[in-house]
XYZ file of C-alpha atoms in Angstrom:
606
model
C 48.602 39.419 -113.670
C 45.405 38.549 -112.092
C 43.536 39.150 -115.318
C 45.921 36.644 -117.053
C 45.429 34.052 -114.484
C 41.626 34.258 -114.481
C 41.605 34.158 -118.203
C 43.891 30.949 -117.993
C 41.505 29.325 -115.571
C 38.459 29.798 -117.766
C 40.066 27.982 -120.768
C 37.981 24.911 -121.594
C 40.721 22.490 -121.033
C 41.713 24.000 -117.554
C 38.178 24.041 -116.569
C 37.605 20.387 -117.534
C 40.845 19.393 -115.783
C 40.007 21.220 -112.640
C 36.375 19.827 -112.622
C 37.685 16.378 -113.068
C 40.269 16.553 -110.440
C 37.324 18.093 -108.156
C 34.931 15.407 -108.897
C 37.719 12.681 -108.237
C 38.534 14.386 -105.091
C 34.772 14.445 -103.839
C 34.390 10.932 -105.044
C 37.332 9.678 -103.009
C 36.418 11.715 -100.007
C 32.772 10.473 -100.159
C 34.083 6.805 -100.548
C 36.582 7.298 -97.615
C 34.052 8.933 -95.502
C 31.482 6.180 -96.292
C 34.043 3.407 -95.721
C 35.087 4.983 -92.519
C 31.627 5.222 -91.388
C 30.944 1.616 -92.134
C 33.899 0.567 -89.789
C 33.346 3.026 -87.169
C 29.643 3.447 -86.620
C 28.907 -0.133 -85.648
C 31.839 -0.144 -83.367
C 30.746 3.142 -81.558
C 27.035 2.028 -81.702
C 28.040 -1.458 -80.132
C 30.194 0.202 -77.370
C 27.345 2.575 -76.562
C 24.459 0.121 -76.426
C 26.549 -2.349 -74.202
C 26.898 0.449 -71.805
C 23.331 0.972 -71.694
C 22.022 -2.598 -71.625
C 25.052 -4.070 -69.541
C 24.951 -7.017 -71.993
C 27.304 -8.166 -75.031
C 25.855 -7.071 -78.380
C 27.213 -7.878 -81.856
C 26.146 -4.981 -84.163
C 26.277 -6.110 -87.910
C 28.079 -4.314 -90.569
C 26.807 -1.758 -93.082
C 25.924 -3.524 -96.255
C 24.668 -0.205 -97.760
C 25.231 3.411 -96.747
C 24.153 6.522 -98.777
C 22.753 9.725 -98.400
C 19.328 7.857 -98.980
C 19.654 5.366 -96.331
C 21.446 2.495 -94.875
C 21.365 -1.245 -94.363
C 22.735 -3.262 -91.362
C 23.641 -6.824 -91.414
C 22.614 -9.277 -88.652
C 22.800 -7.905 -85.114
C 22.859 -10.350 -82.252
C 22.308 -10.010 -78.184
C 23.773 -13.520 -77.493
C 22.773 -15.593 -74.441
C 24.596 -14.654 -71.091
C 25.538 -16.901 -68.308
C 23.151 -15.058 -66.008
C 20.553 -14.482 -68.745
C 19.222 -16.992 -71.116
C 17.391 -14.485 -73.229
C 18.700 -13.594 -76.616
C 17.749 -11.583 -79.712
C 18.653 -11.916 -83.350
C 17.842 -9.298 -86.001
C 18.782 -10.458 -89.534
C 18.386 -7.160 -91.247
C 17.791 -3.445 -90.470
C 16.961 -1.049 -93.377
C 16.801 2.744 -92.884
C 15.424 4.800 -95.698
C 15.090 8.574 -95.483
C 14.254 11.292 -98.014
C 16.666 14.347 -97.419
C 14.708 16.353 -100.192
C 11.482 16.535 -97.740
C 13.456 19.060 -95.762
C 12.763 21.461 -98.434
C 9.069 21.179 -97.386
C 10.012 20.895 -93.592
C 9.491 17.383 -93.013
C 11.881 14.320 -93.021
C 10.391 10.932 -93.835
C 12.181 8.232 -92.285
C 11.448 4.463 -92.499
C 13.066 1.847 -90.151
C 12.286 -1.582 -91.357
C 13.624 -4.465 -89.133
C 13.313 -7.875 -90.814
C 13.751 -11.327 -89.473
C 13.752 -10.870 -85.664
C 13.920 -13.893 -83.433
C 13.544 -13.475 -79.684
C 14.147 -16.118 -77.059
C 12.897 -15.541 -73.648
C 13.326 -18.204 -70.811
C 11.886 -17.917 -67.284
C 14.616 -17.702 -64.727
C 14.661 -19.783 -61.498
C 13.383 -17.213 -59.387
C 10.365 -16.779 -61.573
C 11.467 -13.620 -63.413
C 11.295 -13.430 -67.127
C 14.161 -10.908 -67.890
C 16.288 -8.768 -65.754
C 17.634 -5.869 -67.979
C 19.871 -3.514 -65.893
C 19.797 -0.318 -67.897
C 22.265 2.204 -67.382
C 20.471 5.193 -68.663
C 21.871 8.729 -68.386
C 20.404 10.997 -65.850
C 17.255 12.900 -67.111
C 17.749 16.397 -68.116
C 15.648 19.388 -67.025
C 16.402 21.093 -70.307
C 13.374 21.746 -72.427
C 13.003 19.433 -75.670
C 14.389 20.878 -78.536
C 11.935 22.160 -81.107
C 13.059 20.655 -84.596
C 12.825 22.877 -87.610
C 11.155 20.034 -89.500
C 8.445 17.229 -88.853
C 10.345 13.920 -88.440
C 7.577 11.433 -89.933
C 9.104 8.213 -88.515
C 7.752 4.830 -89.626
C 8.847 1.599 -87.970
C 8.183 -1.658 -89.580
C 8.806 -5.200 -87.964
C 8.614 -7.947 -90.342
C 8.672 -11.771 -89.506
C 9.248 -11.433 -85.805
C 9.354 -14.741 -84.032
C 9.149 -14.981 -80.180
C 9.798 -18.148 -78.290
C 8.706 -17.930 -74.552
C 9.597 -20.839 -72.421
C 8.105 -20.906 -68.869
C 10.010 -22.436 -65.934
C 9.513 -26.381 -66.122
C 7.871 -26.431 -69.347
C 9.446 -28.423 -72.302
C 8.060 -26.638 -75.228
C 8.006 -22.800 -75.714
C 5.145 -20.688 -76.677
C 5.836 -19.570 -80.235
C 4.381 -16.137 -81.260
C 4.698 -14.588 -84.813
C 4.472 -10.858 -84.995
C 4.222 -8.244 -87.652
C 3.925 -4.689 -86.697
C 4.047 -1.077 -87.903
C 4.207 2.123 -86.254
C 4.272 5.679 -87.427
C 4.867 9.100 -85.629
C 3.918 12.280 -87.327
C 2.567 15.672 -86.677
C 5.859 16.805 -85.056
C 5.976 13.766 -82.745
C 2.411 14.356 -81.545
C 0.608 11.426 -83.109
C 1.351 7.814 -83.173
C -0.446 5.240 -85.354
C 0.204 1.584 -84.916
C -0.874 -1.816 -86.364
C 0.002 -5.111 -84.836
C -0.548 -8.586 -86.214
C 0.198 -11.575 -83.889
C -0.477 -15.243 -84.194
C -0.454 -17.786 -81.641
C -0.980 -21.395 -82.759
C -4.468 -21.202 -84.334
C -5.367 -17.979 -82.767
C -4.960 -14.512 -84.016
C -4.604 -10.764 -82.498
C -4.912 -7.825 -84.585
C -4.763 -4.356 -83.172
C -4.861 -0.940 -84.923
C -4.875 2.418 -83.372
C -3.963 6.041 -83.102
C -2.740 7.894 -79.986
C -2.239 11.650 -79.417
C 1.276 11.357 -77.520
C 0.755 14.745 -75.440
C -2.712 13.606 -74.032
C -2.737 9.838 -74.600
C -6.175 10.087 -76.214
C -6.470 6.923 -78.278
C -8.613 4.999 -80.673
C -8.001 1.565 -80.762
C -9.409 -1.604 -82.687
C -8.839 -4.925 -81.222
C -9.814 -8.341 -82.716
C -8.869 -11.775 -81.332
C -10.037 -14.919 -83.119
C -9.945 -18.265 -81.448
C -7.328 -17.717 -79.019
C -6.772 -21.000 -77.139
C -6.399 -20.368 -73.346
C -4.594 -23.896 -73.033
C -1.705 -22.423 -74.944
C -0.959 -20.275 -71.861
C -1.374 -23.211 -69.448
C 2.515 -23.287 -68.668
C 2.306 -19.736 -67.530
C 0.054 -20.604 -64.665
C 1.131 -22.131 -61.412
C 0.189 -25.825 -61.935
C -0.249 -26.442 -58.249
C -3.157 -24.034 -58.167
C -4.819 -24.188 -61.677
C -4.858 -26.042 -64.800
C -6.684 -25.089 -68.054
C -8.334 -27.939 -69.993
C -10.323 -25.873 -72.552
C -11.571 -22.604 -73.675
C -11.307 -20.058 -76.669
C -11.753 -16.278 -76.482
C -12.861 -14.087 -79.450
C -12.838 -10.538 -79.208
C -14.134 -7.422 -81.509
C -13.681 -4.194 -79.764
C -13.541 -0.431 -80.469
C -11.949 1.373 -77.700
C -11.952 5.179 -77.336
C -9.690 6.194 -74.543
C -10.225 10.086 -73.611
C -7.312 12.263 -72.692
C -5.541 11.214 -69.643
C -2.825 13.943 -69.694
C -3.235 17.637 -70.017
C -0.117 19.303 -71.468
C -1.322 22.759 -70.279
C -2.312 21.520 -66.739
C 0.561 19.708 -64.899
C -1.641 19.217 -61.983
C -4.227 17.232 -64.018
C -1.573 15.350 -65.678
C 0.014 14.207 -62.489
C -3.416 13.253 -61.051
C -4.204 11.228 -63.821
C -0.750 9.344 -63.686
C -1.285 8.959 -59.973
C -4.583 7.319 -60.620
C -3.165 4.979 -63.294
C -0.125 4.180 -61.115
C 2.211 5.452 -63.746
C 3.673 8.404 -62.005
C 7.208 7.322 -60.416
C 6.987 10.412 -58.169
C 3.461 9.626 -56.547
C 3.274 9.162 -52.999
C 0.921 8.348 -50.573
C -0.037 12.005 -50.241
C -0.775 12.147 -53.933
C -2.553 9.040 -54.242
C -5.876 9.482 -52.295
C -6.326 6.462 -49.979
C -8.197 8.004 -47.112
C -11.649 8.106 -48.587
C -13.017 4.475 -48.901
C -15.785 5.887 -51.348
C -14.337 6.095 -54.830
C -14.801 9.248 -56.686
C -16.393 7.644 -59.807
C -17.475 10.988 -61.412
C -13.682 11.829 -61.531
C -12.588 8.458 -62.456
C -15.207 8.352 -65.234
C -13.447 10.959 -67.069
C -10.519 8.584 -67.659
C -12.517 5.578 -68.462
C -12.358 4.360 -72.043
C -15.675 3.907 -74.054
C -15.652 0.454 -75.470
C -18.105 -1.091 -77.972
C -18.058 -4.797 -79.354
C -17.960 -8.117 -77.818
C -15.854 -10.777 -76.033
C -16.826 -14.285 -76.063
C -15.618 -17.085 -74.037
C -16.356 -20.553 -75.184
C -15.995 -24.002 -73.749
C -13.837 -22.967 -70.592
C -12.683 -25.618 -68.347
C -10.166 -25.451 -65.496
C -9.194 -27.562 -62.640
C -8.541 -25.655 -59.423
C -6.685 -26.876 -56.496
C -8.830 -28.397 -53.703
C -11.878 -28.654 -55.978
C -12.831 -32.108 -56.923
C -14.777 -31.327 -60.171
C -13.411 -29.211 -63.110
C -15.116 -25.683 -63.615
C -16.646 -25.056 -66.779
C -17.955 -21.602 -68.073
C -19.006 -19.664 -71.133
C -20.845 -16.589 -72.361
C -20.455 -13.348 -74.105
C -19.871 -9.580 -72.760
C -21.451 -6.917 -74.828
C -19.522 -3.668 -74.431
C -22.040 -0.999 -75.484
C -20.287 2.250 -74.686
C -21.331 3.395 -71.158
C -22.863 -0.035 -70.565
C -21.472 -3.793 -70.101
C -23.931 -6.493 -70.625
C -23.575 -10.046 -69.599
C -25.160 -12.297 -72.078
C -25.702 -15.973 -71.473
C -22.864 -16.184 -68.853
C -22.826 -19.544 -67.063
C -20.694 -21.494 -64.830
C -20.848 -24.853 -63.492
C -18.655 -26.836 -60.925
C -19.948 -30.314 -60.138
C -23.397 -29.831 -58.682
C -23.037 -26.210 -58.418
C -24.313 -24.080 -61.373
C -24.692 -20.356 -61.786
C -26.307 -18.145 -64.472
C -25.213 -14.298 -64.638
C -27.393 -11.814 -66.457
C -27.874 -8.224 -66.659
C -25.591 -5.268 -67.043
C -23.410 -2.410 -65.600
C -23.962 1.162 -66.587
C -21.593 3.900 -66.115
C -24.549 6.234 -65.281
C -27.324 4.150 -63.938
C -25.120 1.565 -62.095
C -25.607 -1.950 -61.437
C -28.513 -4.236 -62.739
C -27.075 -7.879 -62.375
C -28.838 -11.081 -61.415
C -27.114 -14.137 -60.370
C -29.207 -17.413 -60.093
C -28.099 -20.613 -58.706
C -30.344 -23.545 -59.825
C -31.372 -26.206 -57.399
C -28.350 -27.768 -55.785
C -27.841 -30.655 -53.321
C -25.960 -28.912 -50.366
C -24.224 -32.027 -49.395
C -22.873 -32.608 -52.970
C -21.790 -28.952 -52.964
C -19.840 -29.156 -49.921
C -18.376 -32.188 -51.146
C -16.611 -30.538 -54.069
C -14.028 -29.243 -51.576
C -11.375 -32.020 -51.082
C -10.699 -31.083 -47.317
C -14.645 -31.576 -46.492
C -15.216 -34.699 -48.862
C -14.772 -37.211 -46.188
C -16.950 -35.437 -43.668
C -19.857 -34.957 -45.907
C -19.805 -38.777 -46.574
C -21.098 -39.292 -43.092
C -23.592 -36.436 -43.387
C -25.216 -37.620 -46.490
C -27.314 -40.257 -44.781
C -28.413 -37.777 -42.115
C -29.029 -34.680 -44.376
C -30.965 -34.155 -47.531
C -31.375 -30.395 -48.628
C -31.877 -28.830 -52.056
C -31.699 -25.274 -52.326
C -31.932 -22.484 -54.974
C -30.658 -18.787 -54.657
C -30.943 -15.587 -56.428
C -28.500 -12.447 -56.058
C -29.534 -9.166 -57.322
C -27.082 -6.179 -57.463
C -28.607 -2.898 -58.016
C -27.775 0.785 -57.374
C -25.009 3.340 -58.386
C -21.624 2.381 -59.071
C -20.431 3.885 -55.778
C -23.412 2.724 -53.767
C -24.508 -0.676 -54.738
C -27.158 -2.888 -53.083
C -27.032 -6.753 -52.769
C -30.016 -8.706 -52.259
C -29.983 -12.591 -51.683
C -32.895 -14.765 -51.450
C -32.547 -18.500 -50.900
C -35.015 -21.276 -50.248
C -35.222 -25.033 -50.214
C -36.795 -26.660 -53.363
C -37.788 -30.087 -51.660
C -38.308 -30.783 -48.078
C -35.283 -30.732 -45.853
C -34.512 -33.968 -43.959
C -32.130 -33.640 -40.940
C -31.761 -37.009 -39.451
C -35.270 -37.885 -38.550
C -36.627 -34.489 -38.741
C -38.379 -33.233 -41.695
C -38.658 -29.433 -42.513
C -40.950 -28.268 -45.099
C -39.694 -24.788 -45.582
C -36.267 -22.880 -45.193
C -36.201 -19.519 -46.603
C -34.013 -16.437 -46.046
C -33.744 -13.031 -47.506
C -31.124 -10.413 -46.864
C -29.874 -6.818 -48.116
C -26.534 -5.554 -47.955
C -25.360 -2.093 -48.887
C -22.446 0.163 -48.046
C -23.888 0.894 -44.525
C -26.022 -1.830 -43.425
C -26.652 -5.538 -43.433
C -30.371 -6.281 -43.007
C -31.876 -9.703 -42.495
C -35.069 -9.000 -43.950
C -36.598 -12.335 -42.942
C -35.677 -16.068 -42.049
C -38.291 -18.614 -41.885
C -38.026 -22.340 -40.953
C -41.087 -24.363 -40.963
C -41.010 -27.997 -39.601
C -43.311 -30.465 -41.216
C -44.822 -31.159 -37.723
C -45.823 -27.562 -37.522
C -44.868 -24.507 -35.738
C -42.069 -22.125 -37.135
C -38.997 -20.138 -36.375
C -38.718 -16.742 -37.617
C -35.800 -14.198 -37.401
C -35.103 -10.627 -38.235
C -32.370 -8.175 -37.694
C -29.590 -5.774 -39.072
C -26.173 -4.710 -38.555
C -24.520 -1.320 -39.103
C -21.381 -2.125 -41.198
C -20.242 1.122 -42.588
C -17.196 1.371 -40.566
C -16.285 -2.359 -41.138
C -16.546 -1.871 -44.995
C -14.323 1.205 -44.646
C -11.558 -0.685 -42.954
C -11.821 -3.592 -45.565
C -11.703 -1.199 -48.437
C -9.118 1.014 -47.032
C -6.843 -0.972 -44.760
C -4.237 0.734 -42.738
C -0.727 0.888 -44.210
C 2.682 1.424 -42.418
C 5.460 3.543 -43.938
C 8.932 1.929 -43.902
C 12.220 2.759 -45.637
C 14.187 0.110 -46.903
C 17.323 -0.447 -49.003
C 17.994 -2.484 -52.051
C 20.639 -5.151 -52.133
C 23.728 -3.748 -53.794
C 23.616 -4.627 -57.616
C 20.318 -6.434 -57.274
C 17.510 -5.118 -59.559
C 13.962 -6.196 -58.951
C 12.260 -9.097 -60.829
C 10.663 -7.778 -63.983
C 11.635 -6.327 -67.554
C 13.628 -3.186 -66.631
C 15.511 -2.282 -63.494
C 15.131 1.165 -61.932
C 17.669 3.811 -62.092
C 20.739 3.128 -59.719
C 20.014 3.538 -56.084
C 22.454 5.361 -53.808
C 24.797 3.199 -51.874
C 23.266 1.497 -48.802
C 24.263 2.456 -45.148
C 26.229 -0.109 -43.361
C 23.597 -0.447 -40.683
C 20.748 -1.179 -43.176
C 22.680 -3.384 -45.602
C 21.683 -7.054 -45.413
C 23.266 -9.437 -47.869
C 23.819 -12.391 -45.586
C 20.936 -14.138 -47.127
C 21.197 -14.322 -50.867
C 17.494 -15.496 -51.133
C 16.169 -12.443 -49.184
C 13.878 -10.125 -51.150
C 14.253 -6.663 -50.246
C 11.906 -3.784 -51.115
C 13.625 -1.398 -53.459
C 11.184 1.423 -52.876
C 12.310 3.753 -50.169
C 8.795 4.967 -49.650
C 7.182 1.387 -49.577
C 3.920 0.923 -47.887
C 3.166 -2.465 -46.320
C -0.216 -3.491 -45.060
C -0.580 -3.294 -41.235
C -2.669 -6.040 -39.390
C -6.219 -5.368 -39.958
C -8.082 -4.981 -36.501
C -11.526 -5.064 -37.447
C -13.682 -2.389 -35.634
C -16.279 -4.690 -34.214
C -17.164 -2.282 -31.635
C -18.544 -0.042 -34.553
C -21.085 -2.842 -35.829
C -24.268 -2.046 -34.006
C -26.600 -5.075 -34.192
C -30.410 -5.400 -33.629
C -32.539 -8.481 -34.047
C -35.146 -10.724 -32.775
C -35.861 -14.523 -32.965
C -39.507 -15.746 -32.674
C -40.121 -19.529 -32.055
C -43.373 -21.275 -31.748
C -42.844 -25.298 -31.938
C -45.020 -28.302 -31.035
C -42.253 -30.082 -29.300
C -44.349 -33.513 -29.257
C -44.791 -33.698 -32.911
C -41.333 -32.801 -33.725
C -39.859 -35.346 -31.437
C -42.130 -38.007 -32.501
C -39.882 -39.688 -34.839
C -37.405 -40.254 -31.870
C -40.058 -42.476 -29.870
C -40.048 -40.532 -26.532
C -41.826 -42.311 -23.510
C -45.350 -42.040 -23.864
C -45.685 -40.816 -20.300
C -44.094 -37.614 -21.057
C -45.614 -34.810 -23.043
C -43.501 -31.935 -23.861
C -46.230 -29.559 -25.111
C -45.530 -26.338 -27.030
C -42.529 -24.001 -26.754
C -42.701 -20.360 -27.520
C -39.908 -18.189 -27.242
C -38.854 -14.397 -28.189
C -35.252 -13.425 -28.224
C -33.947 -9.976 -28.710
C -30.439 -9.023 -29.508
C -28.517 -5.554 -29.464
C -25.309 -3.902 -28.931
C -22.351 -4.427 -30.933
C -20.447 -7.339 -32.265
C -17.794 -6.798 -29.872
C -20.252 -6.486 -26.774
C -23.621 -8.057 -27.746
C -26.377 -8.091 -25.293
C -29.654 -10.322 -25.490
C -32.906 -10.824 -23.700
C -34.667 -14.309 -24.027
C -38.205 -14.967 -22.943
C -39.546 -18.309 -23.088
C -42.866 -20.234 -22.323
C -43.571 -24.047 -22.112
C -47.124 -24.912 -22.590
C -49.222 -28.159 -22.266
C -46.328 -29.852 -20.449
C -47.584 -33.220 -18.631
C -46.103 -36.153 -17.104
C -47.911 -39.649 -16.643
C -51.113 -37.659 -17.843
C -51.069 -34.960 -15.224
C -50.894 -31.517 -16.569
C -48.013 -29.383 -15.423
C -48.626 -25.539 -15.065
C -46.958 -23.634 -17.823
C -43.409 -22.675 -17.301
C -41.993 -19.397 -18.224
C -38.551 -17.660 -17.842
C -36.159 -15.099 -19.260
C -32.536 -14.764 -19.522
C -30.343 -11.488 -19.952
C -26.848 -11.685 -21.370
C -24.739 -8.586 -21.352
């Protein structure tokens, strides 16, 4: 019986009939499966994405679905009542090559075309509040895929319109980008071309995802800073000109070590990207930065950054500020080339370099400037300087040099007058000062004032400022626990994971405008009490003045001769409790032609 049945099945007509029926069944099943997927997958995807974004989304329909890929029609995230931002994607194409699985790889290309993004700044100053409802992180180890998913994402014709609060016209950004993930999701390569008005930004790079080691090329051509004027607080600053051009090669060393969790956490703490970092893991007790350790994370940069024709107006300053120059990135060295700045009567030139190994070698020069004109640049002081202009005439020049290691710089300031100083009717030929500041000491190397009538005033001194600097660099903080307002994410792009329900006694929602800290381990600066009692000071002042010659312009009575004043003062103690000793002597004093014996005295202040 079985033999006869098998012989019947092997007849050509029967085989053709069964084959045809099977093909029809498979075809019908495939079409049914595809059509079902076309209807159900967008609905399921729409529902799941809405859960995550907490926003309405209209996922497009499948225009094509096959074993080799799919095409999705227009997808939209519309404007919401509480969020004016929107997203439109005209088309999404996904192509994959299943035959690549035979060679342990699965090439996948995702092409997103015709994307339009509209972002509008909200009344509270934030740009977008997306309350993501993400699933809780799993402690399970990542699944090791049996193949290499070689994923390429291509963004074509992306148009981004960003409208700052109060602006009439948005900033329009056109973007094309491509990113590839390969080597079993260990390497990412990317290209970004961005256009803003007449400027262009191009970025190419490759990053090792396990360590964040990266090589990046960045080029910026003629980017106009005025295009970003609406993003700045107009009551504080307004940009009137300036272009930036950049050509950089950036080599970022490994930040994370997949085989050393401690080093990885340390790196994330230093870069502020470890959400579990606390004040104990981020060192803040030592004011001296560990530059040797920090240098292991600093990228090596080569290339140039040029700033041309920069001009801005600052609140409270009467004249615009102009600037320009070039930064030369030379690997371990940053060189300042032809850096200049000007604000009214005040000019400044910066030259020199900062080297990762040898430290600072900077020089700032201030060409001769009229002190009264410089002070008059400040709106609040302009009216007061008008009266001083007729009484004070002083042009000064200054030079500042910064040298020394990165963690132990030394600043030297030298300033002097370039023309005789007129103070009312008193003429002073020379005013000169020189001081040095490092991490431990402020030293007045010398101060000299020489009146045209003769004599001099000299001063020297120093102050021990190491504890003062330590307090300023590392101000005290107070630890406080606060509770977020229910349902209120912080300003920014992405809200944090949902927080536990607040306790009744800490909940405060009576003021809808109140801004509560959402970090339960937040640190707020404590009032800084400067340790003036630790600033030890020493100094001396030496005067030798011919009083008659100095007072001659004031036409004192001829019957009185003031003679000569000599005085020496010494200062010691601390800034909190200074002490001083003043010794003085008045010589050649006479009244009505009769000499008066020299007068002398001393005063002690404690």
